[in-house]
Amino acid sequence: MPSTTESPLLPVFVPDTKVWLDVCTWKVAAGFPSPAADHTRKRIDLNEHLIRNKEATFIFRVKGDSMNGIGIYEGDELLVDRSIEAKHGNIVLAVLNNDYTVKRLYRRGGVVKLIAENPIYPPIVVKDGEELAIWGVVTRNLHKLY
Amino acid sequence: MALPKVQALALVDCNNFYVSCERLFRPDLAKVPMVVLSNNDGCVVSRSNEAKALGVKMGAPWFECKALAEQHGILAMSSNYALYADLSNRVIRILSEFSPRHEVYSIDECFVDMTGMPKLREVSYAMRERVMQWTGIPVCVGIGPTKTLAKLANHVAKKHPRSRGVFNYNALTADQKTYLLERIEVEEVWGVGRKLTQKLAMHGVHTVQDLRVAHVPTLRAAFGVVMEKTQRELQEVPCIELQEIQPDRQQIISSRSFGSMVTELAVLKDALSTFVANACAKLRAQNSHAAVIQVFLQTNRFRKDLPQYMPSLAVPLPYPTNDSLEVNRWADYLCERMFKEGYQYKKAGIMLSEISPVTCRQADLLEPETTSNASLMQALDSLNQRYGRGTVKVSTQGAFKGWQMLQERKSPNYTTSWDEVPVV
């Protein structure tokens, strides 16, 4: 019976170049772990902060000075949210007789008015036969300071 | 064993989508008859109800409509795809909140799986109202047990004001279904075009009901398995699955008609390099590479008075790639091979095919493995995404303008560019 434990002796090819052996492929950190590692938080996201509903929010640029009284100036950028039902007192983007206008909405006792925040502009009373649509509610004003 | 539940698939389709998008920021156009034109202001691709009523046909070349337009004051606008894509994404995200299973079918259509939901009508109206309030886009909802019937139900919702934009085929009795399908022309069925309608008419199939009850072996012999599937779908047997994930494209075509006729090789090459850039960016976005490139040139086939030349040439690439530079070299080469002096070219394009995932790359024994420009391409894609398409591109000869699109009536990029936000 032939022996199966006997292995033949074969020559082994040994290259004369350096051979790097990967002993371990992961990194071992020397020193102390960061004490903050367990306390990291996502950095503040302005989009999240400024936009309540991103599917329904659109940006408009302001022209004119009718809302200067509450700090909305020409060139400011307004965030307008269409998903909000406009209520008395909201700043709204209205469409009056096919024209855009930003005003404070007054709606009391069957009277609907668009009120400017600038004493030189009288309130606009919406009369019968005039077409008023609320495009959206202004939720934020982006005003550039620098 | 539980009986298989009848599916309730809703097809939500935006009404006159491009026109509705334009009107959102132009309240003054609310009642004006208007149309949106295709690239190069060529054909009518979206019509307001007023324009439809005046007889403007879908797909009609604009120059043929001009007399009618002047007579009735129909307004035409160039297409503004950046705006339409943004509003389309908003609509889809709103719809996806109503059901976890949905398929975006096109820029203005989305299938929503509402199987098992109680109060389908109420939910459908709520869906419609929410999309309208949040985005200003009017939509119609059609519900059916198969995609084909959902599409048909949507057609009913659009055509019949009494439906107030929602139609549920599943709620009909068997008699009502027959009554309805007998009254709809077969050409309204999904996948049945004008040619098939003519062929079906020769077999005595005129209404949807005719198709639903047509003799199966005859139908299959004359029209093939696709039509049989359509018939099964009309019989409420689902044959076309909801595709929640878009399959990768098997072919990418990028081509354009030129704003004016092009006669110079350099300008053609410049146009082709833009098509290559767009097609390769799409390839990279789906993480694929292509093995065949085809380039075609076309003269204006409507100008019978000019000599016509419409060559097309395809070559297999040495190895599959998605590298704009590499593909551009081949596009250049093919263009040079085909180009002939003395013709006025109206259109050119490229097609990439034999597309496979990058991970399935077959190494070539003979072709040396080139170090690819992968990181360069990545940088190029992110620059173009950030600063707008075409900011960085492969330039063959410099930037020629002669071939670019005519977009004389385009609205501003209201929602995608700070410089163009609407002023109030």
XYZ file of C-alpha atoms in Angstrom:
570
model
C 0.000 0.000 0.000
C 1.568 3.321 -1.029
C 2.013 5.929 1.661
C -0.160 9.003 1.299
C 1.642 11.102 3.889
C 4.775 11.434 1.848
C 4.895 14.748 -0.001
C 7.187 15.250 -2.916
C 9.893 17.831 -2.536
C 9.502 20.598 -5.085
C 11.578 23.681 -5.668
C 9.991 26.948 -4.586
C 10.432 30.097 -6.645
C 11.678 32.954 -4.513
C 11.526 36.377 -6.174
C 14.406 38.699 -5.499
C 12.137 41.749 -5.245
C 10.640 42.961 -1.993
C 7.338 41.376 -1.078
C 4.863 43.279 1.067
C 2.593 41.177 3.116
C -0.714 42.651 4.135
C -1.000 41.560 7.717
C -3.955 43.665 8.560
C -5.822 46.026 6.316
C -7.709 48.046 8.898
C -6.333 51.068 10.662
C -5.516 51.059 14.325
C -5.756 54.505 15.831
C -2.862 55.470 18.045
C -3.624 58.074 20.683
C -6.943 58.937 22.241
C -10.332 58.684 20.557
C -12.089 61.992 20.000
C -14.085 62.874 23.092
C -16.706 64.373 20.763
C -17.234 61.180 18.746
C -20.437 60.242 20.536
C -21.794 63.765 20.438
C -21.600 64.732 16.767
C -24.719 66.245 15.286
C -25.646 67.214 11.764
C -24.696 70.828 11.074
C -27.558 73.316 10.991
C -29.364 73.167 7.660
C -30.822 76.516 6.578
C -33.190 74.902 4.094
C -34.726 72.859 6.853
C -34.991 75.891 9.100
C -36.457 78.307 6.563
C -38.735 76.051 4.519
C -41.735 74.388 6.155
C -42.878 72.599 3.029
C -40.393 72.401 0.216
C -42.838 71.018 -2.353
C -45.107 74.047 -1.909
C -42.533 76.819 -1.396
C -41.462 79.238 -4.116
C -39.145 82.256 -4.083
C -40.111 85.741 -5.248
C -38.153 88.991 -5.416
C -39.689 92.204 -4.079
C -40.259 95.325 -6.138
C -41.478 98.578 -4.603
C -41.672 99.978 -1.064
C -45.239 99.254 0.043
C -44.102 96.861 2.802
C -41.127 98.864 4.146
C -42.900 99.274 7.493
C -42.312 95.640 8.430
C -38.853 95.423 6.931
C -39.598 94.097 3.461
C -37.547 96.139 1.019
C -37.042 96.255 -2.711
C -34.755 93.420 -3.839
C -35.524 91.186 -0.831
C -36.348 87.562 -1.500
C -39.594 86.180 -0.106
C -40.390 82.555 0.619
C -43.992 81.926 -0.343
C -45.777 78.761 0.821
C -48.833 77.724 -1.200
C -49.891 74.985 1.206
C -50.942 77.408 3.955
C -54.560 78.558 4.078
C -54.321 82.370 4.261
C -55.832 83.870 7.384
C -56.641 87.389 8.530
C -53.394 89.164 9.341
C -51.060 87.010 7.200
C -48.642 88.612 4.780
C -49.759 87.198 1.448
C -48.766 87.139 -2.172
C -52.066 88.094 -3.790
C -53.147 88.237 -7.392
C -55.501 91.180 -7.829
C -56.963 91.601 -11.310
C -54.103 89.530 -12.751
C -51.342 91.497 -11.001
C -49.092 90.205 -8.234
C -48.952 92.187 -5.003
C -47.535 91.537 -1.520
C -49.741 92.914 1.279
C -51.176 92.112 4.681
C -54.511 90.327 4.325
C -57.461 91.848 6.194
C -60.555 89.685 6.308
C -63.164 90.645 8.873
C -66.967 90.786 8.728
C -67.217 90.144 5.016
C -64.731 92.895 4.208
C -61.569 91.906 2.393
C -58.711 94.388 2.243
C -55.084 94.318 1.219
C -53.120 96.522 3.571
C -49.743 98.056 2.744
C -47.198 98.496 5.520
C -46.308 101.997 4.449
C -48.501 104.986 5.344
C -48.238 106.523 1.886
C -50.259 103.648 0.394
C -53.947 103.458 1.363
C -55.492 100.008 1.965
C -56.958 98.344 -1.118
C -60.578 97.368 -0.542
C -61.564 94.484 -2.790
C -64.823 95.445 -4.471
C -67.478 93.217 -5.977
C -66.506 92.120 -9.449
C -62.799 92.391 -8.732
C -60.819 89.211 -8.916
C -58.670 88.418 -5.898
C -56.752 85.174 -5.522
C -54.249 84.353 -2.811
C -51.217 82.786 -4.517
C -49.538 81.865 -1.243
C -48.598 82.974 2.257
C -45.258 84.745 2.764
C -43.402 82.828 5.470
C -39.918 84.414 5.415
C -38.101 87.439 4.092
C -34.467 87.096 3.044
C -32.911 90.533 3.393
C -29.302 91.055 2.429
C -27.161 92.997 4.940
C -23.706 92.521 3.504
C -57.173 30.429 -0.064
C -57.780 34.137 -0.337
C -58.929 35.381 -3.708
C -56.426 37.625 -5.443
C -57.367 41.168 -4.652
C -58.400 43.453 -7.510
C -55.748 46.101 -7.955
C -56.645 49.763 -7.727
C -54.075 51.569 -9.849
C -54.485 55.308 -10.201
C -53.022 57.171 -13.138
C -52.518 60.800 -12.177
C -52.047 62.951 -15.251
C -51.360 66.690 -15.237
C -53.736 68.695 -17.433
C -52.027 70.616 -20.249
C -48.880 70.322 -18.145
C -46.474 72.741 -19.854
C -49.158 75.392 -20.260
C -50.182 74.955 -16.608
C -46.542 75.431 -15.522
C -46.237 78.640 -17.540
C -49.500 79.983 -16.114
C -48.466 79.389 -12.503
C -46.151 82.396 -12.660
C -48.223 84.390 -15.141
C -51.693 84.834 -13.632
C -52.446 87.275 -16.447
C -52.400 84.352 -18.892
C -55.054 82.365 -17.010
C -57.659 82.702 -19.755
C -55.495 83.504 -22.749
C -55.483 80.842 -25.495
C -51.902 79.611 -25.515
C -49.563 76.832 -26.599
C -46.052 75.677 -25.726
C -43.746 74.779 -28.613
C -41.156 72.011 -28.902
C -37.416 72.557 -29.274
C -36.595 75.170 -31.887
C -40.144 76.452 -31.587
C -41.113 73.758 -34.088
C -44.343 72.024 -33.101
C -47.164 72.483 -30.624
C -46.525 70.197 -27.630
C -48.996 71.564 -25.076
C -52.252 73.451 -25.551
C -54.524 75.358 -23.208
C -58.218 74.408 -23.318
C -58.903 77.676 -25.147
C -56.343 76.775 -27.845
C -57.856 73.283 -28.162
C -61.300 74.814 -28.612
C -59.944 77.017 -31.411
C -58.814 73.909 -33.264
C -55.046 73.903 -32.666
C -53.925 70.290 -33.124
C -51.392 68.501 -30.927
C -48.056 68.173 -32.694
C -48.963 70.657 -35.420
C -46.003 72.601 -36.866
C -46.229 76.150 -35.534
C -45.776 77.790 -38.939
C -48.985 76.061 -40.046
C -50.877 77.517 -37.062
C -49.689 81.092 -37.507
C -52.710 82.319 -39.441
C -55.104 80.877 -36.859
C -52.940 82.255 -34.046
C -52.968 85.776 -35.429
C -56.704 85.670 -35.996
C -57.475 84.623 -32.404
C -54.483 86.002 -30.538
C -53.066 82.625 -29.523
C -49.896 83.049 -27.490
C -46.979 80.701 -28.156
C -44.117 80.088 -25.737
C -40.860 78.141 -26.102
C -40.492 75.136 -23.851
C -38.789 75.761 -20.498
C -37.790 72.275 -19.394
C -35.965 73.400 -16.245
C -39.259 74.813 -14.947
C -41.334 71.790 -16.014
C -38.899 69.332 -14.427
C -38.958 71.189 -11.102
C -42.753 71.297 -10.962
C -42.981 67.671 -12.090
C -40.719 66.614 -9.202
C -42.871 68.537 -6.744
C -46.040 66.873 -8.035
C -44.477 63.407 -7.832
C -43.250 63.920 -4.271
C -46.717 65.040 -3.206
C -48.281 61.960 -4.848
C -45.717 59.633 -3.278
C -46.984 60.665 0.141
C -50.304 59.033 -0.698
C -48.850 55.602 -1.490
C -45.460 53.962 -1.108
C -45.877 52.224 -4.479
C -45.781 54.454 -7.509
C -44.250 54.662 -10.950
C -43.233 57.883 -12.641
C -44.403 57.212 -16.169
C -43.522 60.516 -17.814
C -42.901 64.148 -16.935
C -46.634 64.660 -16.393
C -47.981 61.178 -15.557
C -47.574 58.970 -12.506
C -49.126 55.621 -11.573
C -50.023 55.368 -7.883
C -50.967 51.996 -6.371
C -54.032 52.534 -4.173
C -54.935 48.860 -3.774
C -56.655 48.185 -0.460
C -57.220 51.840 0.404
C -60.614 52.736 1.789
C -62.567 55.678 0.358
C -60.800 55.781 -2.996
C -62.908 58.647 -4.308
C -62.266 60.842 -1.292
C -58.530 60.105 -1.357
C -58.420 60.834 -5.089
C -60.116 64.198 -4.655
C -57.792 64.996 -1.747
C -54.801 64.105 -3.931
C -56.079 66.328 -6.701
C -56.751 69.250 -4.402
C -53.408 69.015 -2.667
C -51.445 69.011 -5.928
C -53.528 71.976 -7.113
C -53.063 73.996 -3.938
C -49.384 73.255 -3.394
C -48.143 73.528 -6.985
C -50.996 75.146 -8.920
C -51.012 72.233 -11.382
C -54.456 70.756 -12.194
C -54.472 66.952 -12.439
C -56.971 64.215 -13.295
C -57.114 60.831 -11.592
C -58.220 57.606 -13.297
C -58.476 54.398 -11.306
C -58.564 50.900 -12.786
C -57.547 47.295 -12.080
C -54.769 47.405 -14.693
C -52.513 50.120 -16.055
C -54.331 50.111 -19.400
C -57.721 50.589 -17.738
C -56.304 53.223 -15.368
C -55.155 55.165 -18.414
C -58.561 54.814 -20.001
C -60.262 55.895 -16.765
C -58.037 58.962 -16.768
C -59.171 59.744 -20.297
C -62.789 59.603 -19.061
C -61.950 61.870 -16.105
C -60.428 64.416 -18.516
C -63.217 64.354 -21.080
C -66.228 64.462 -18.789
C -66.633 67.564 -16.633
C -69.169 65.710 -14.467
C -66.392 63.504 -13.106
C -64.744 66.609 -11.614
C -61.387 65.134 -12.487
C -61.715 61.705 -10.873
C -63.005 58.500 -12.467
C -62.993 55.056 -10.816
C -63.498 52.168 -13.260
C -63.489 49.664 -10.388
C -66.696 51.147 -9.007
C -68.690 50.322 -12.155
C -71.007 47.324 -12.573
C -70.365 44.870 -15.422
C -73.116 46.514 -17.516
C -71.786 49.988 -16.906
C -68.297 48.862 -17.969
C -69.639 47.500 -21.269
C -71.743 50.627 -21.814
C -68.682 52.829 -21.252
C -66.246 50.821 -23.384
C -68.722 50.691 -26.269
C -68.602 54.470 -26.351
C -64.841 54.974 -26.459
C -62.896 54.791 -29.726
C -60.229 52.111 -29.746
C -57.522 54.666 -30.534
C -57.810 56.007 -26.977
C -56.366 52.742 -25.647
C -52.796 52.896 -24.349
C -50.410 51.618 -27.019
C -52.920 51.745 -29.861
C -51.728 54.431 -32.245
C -53.181 55.807 -35.430
C -51.733 53.048 -37.638
C -53.019 50.238 -35.433
C -56.423 51.911 -35.259
C -56.690 51.724 -39.054
C -55.597 48.099 -39.080
C -58.018 47.218 -36.270
C -60.857 48.887 -38.186
C -60.230 46.490 -41.070
C -60.892 43.660 -38.623
C -64.106 45.312 -37.482
C -62.635 46.560 -34.204
C -63.763 50.152 -33.669
C -64.529 50.607 -29.979
C -62.663 49.567 -26.855
C -65.409 47.017 -26.212
C -64.766 45.486 -29.677
C -61.133 45.001 -28.724
C -62.000 43.622 -25.289
C -64.119 40.818 -26.769
C -62.185 40.271 -30.021
C -61.387 36.694 -31.031
C -58.102 35.933 -29.272
C -56.301 33.680 -31.811
C -57.199 36.018 -34.691
C -56.034 39.038 -32.737
C -52.752 37.382 -31.810
C -52.126 36.188 -35.375
C -52.776 39.621 -36.862
C -51.300 41.906 -34.210
C -48.919 39.861 -32.079
C -48.497 39.325 -28.406
C -48.363 43.005 -27.416
C -51.945 43.553 -28.589
C -52.998 40.388 -26.795
C -51.534 41.807 -23.603
C -53.511 44.988 -24.152
C -56.660 42.915 -24.567
C -55.959 40.976 -21.365
C -55.434 44.272 -19.557
C -58.836 45.449 -20.814
C -60.249 42.179 -19.432
C -58.824 43.205 -16.023
C -55.909 40.768 -16.061
C -52.762 42.711 -15.144
C -50.024 42.077 -17.719
C -47.990 45.254 -17.370
C -46.320 45.490 -13.984
C -45.835 48.657 -12.005
C -42.201 49.656 -12.455
C -41.167 51.392 -9.290
C -37.573 51.675 -10.376
C -36.785 52.974 -13.818
C -34.810 50.333 -15.712
C -31.511 51.594 -17.080
C -31.700 52.805 -20.618
C -30.592 50.458 -23.349
C -30.057 53.247 -25.831
C -29.264 56.879 -25.376
C -30.018 59.286 -28.177
C -29.006 62.906 -28.114
C -29.928 64.995 -31.101
C -31.367 68.361 -31.963
C -32.599 70.313 -34.927
C -30.458 73.375 -35.505
C -31.738 76.926 -35.121
C -30.473 77.650 -38.637
C -28.975 75.574 -41.430
C -25.376 74.454 -40.883
C -22.923 74.080 -43.763
C -19.535 73.876 -42.021
C -17.857 70.769 -40.656
C -16.505 72.638 -37.618
C -19.978 73.736 -36.528
C -21.353 70.211 -36.947
C -18.520 68.834 -34.826
C -19.192 71.434 -32.184
C -22.866 70.466 -32.039
C -21.949 66.786 -31.862
C -19.584 67.403 -28.960
C -22.520 68.830 -26.987
C -24.655 65.779 -27.805
C -21.768 63.529 -26.741
C -21.460 65.416 -23.459
C -25.196 65.047 -22.714
C -25.338 61.378 -23.673
C -22.208 60.466 -21.711
C -23.440 62.347 -18.625
C -26.622 60.213 -18.791
C -24.525 57.069 -19.147
C -22.454 57.981 -16.112
C -25.545 58.875 -14.099
C -26.805 55.305 -14.508
C -23.286 53.923 -14.005
C -23.091 52.291 -17.412
C -20.890 52.326 -20.445
C -21.674 51.905 -24.131
C -20.022 49.733 -26.753
C -21.432 51.205 -29.962
C -21.675 54.774 -31.192
C -23.728 55.941 -34.124
C -23.643 59.413 -35.639
C -26.214 60.790 -38.056
C -26.538 63.979 -40.080
C -29.707 65.214 -41.775
C -30.575 67.915 -44.262
C -33.990 69.596 -44.083
C -36.477 67.090 -45.476
C -39.183 69.751 -45.737
C -37.077 71.727 -48.212
C -37.639 69.673 -51.332
C -35.881 72.382 -53.330
C -32.530 71.659 -51.641
C -30.288 68.613 -52.204
C -30.950 65.944 -49.588
C -28.325 63.919 -47.710
C -29.057 61.861 -44.588
C -26.035 59.717 -43.795
C -25.672 57.590 -40.693
C -22.704 55.548 -39.506
C -22.203 53.277 -36.520
C -18.991 51.766 -35.156
C -18.277 49.450 -32.263
C -15.961 51.097 -29.764
C -12.657 49.304 -29.037
C -13.919 48.760 -25.504
C -17.060 49.985 -23.714
C -16.701 53.468 -22.280
C -18.579 56.431 -20.833
C -15.712 58.854 -21.208
C -16.836 62.007 -23.020
C -13.368 62.600 -24.469
C -13.072 59.104 -25.854
C -16.587 59.072 -27.309
C -16.059 62.539 -28.731
C -12.995 61.383 -30.674
C -15.145 58.740 -32.370
C -17.999 61.156 -33.029
C -15.496 63.511 -34.641
C -14.076 60.763 -36.773
C -17.495 59.566 -37.954
C -18.594 63.111 -38.710
C -15.514 63.720 -40.854
C -16.096 60.479 -42.729
C -19.689 61.387 -43.593
C -19.486 65.131 -44.084
C -19.882 66.400 -47.619
C -19.626 69.982 -48.786
C -22.572 71.598 -50.517
C -25.359 70.441 -48.235
C -27.303 72.432 -45.663
C -27.605 70.342 -42.535
C -30.670 70.816 -40.333
C -30.169 68.156 -37.721
C -27.499 65.904 -36.263
C -27.259 63.494 -33.387
C -25.562 60.579 -31.759
C -26.863 57.302 -30.416
C -25.060 55.173 -27.854
C -26.078 51.518 -27.648
C -24.949 48.106 -26.354
C -25.152 49.644 -22.923
C -24.096 47.625 -19.901
C -23.246 48.337 -16.277
C -19.673 49.471 -15.621
C -19.250 46.508 -13.273
C -19.648 44.054 -16.177
C -16.623 45.307 -18.025
C -14.985 42.787 -20.322
C -11.248 43.362 -20.433
C -9.616 43.291 -23.836
C -6.645 41.041 -24.383
C -5.084 43.126 -27.137
C -6.205 46.661 -26.438
C -4.014 48.256 -23.758
C -6.042 49.147 -20.681
C -6.126 52.922 -20.753
C -6.202 54.706 -17.481
C -9.681 56.111 -17.667
C -10.666 59.696 -17.046
C -13.150 58.644 -14.380
C -12.235 61.326 -11.869
C -12.083 64.002 -14.558
C -15.575 62.994 -15.691
C -16.813 63.090 -12.116
C -15.496 66.633 -11.704
C -17.094 67.610 -15.012
C -20.491 66.223 -13.972
C -20.500 67.993 -10.628
C -19.449 71.322 -12.174
C -22.231 71.089 -14.745
C -24.769 70.177 -12.124
C -23.786 73.105 -9.968
C -23.384 75.830 -12.560
C -25.781 74.615 -15.242
C -25.498 72.208 -18.134
C -22.772 73.035 -20.605
C -20.587 75.040 -18.191
C -17.705 72.672 -18.864
C -17.723 70.699 -22.076
C -15.437 69.121 -24.569
C -14.623 71.759 -27.115
C -13.528 70.615 -30.510
C -13.155 73.862 -32.336
C -14.322 76.540 -29.958
C -17.828 77.604 -29.155
C -19.940 78.104 -32.234
C -23.401 79.460 -31.817
C -24.864 78.853 -35.260
C -26.499 75.534 -34.477
C -28.123 76.306 -31.170
C -31.817 76.081 -30.437
C -34.256 78.789 -31.220
C -36.009 79.672 -27.996
C -37.337 83.083 -28.712
C -40.330 82.876 -26.420
C -38.928 81.122 -23.355
C -40.067 82.135 -19.873
C -37.491 82.715 -17.101
C -36.181 79.840 -14.961
C -38.507 80.951 -12.168
C -37.652 78.166 -9.726
C -34.129 77.082 -10.598
C -32.105 80.278 -10.907
C -31.733 83.064 -8.316
C -31.318 85.637 -11.070
C -34.637 84.733 -12.615
C -37.025 84.398 -9.665
C -40.339 86.150 -10.330
C -40.624 89.772 -9.186
C -43.657 90.948 -7.221
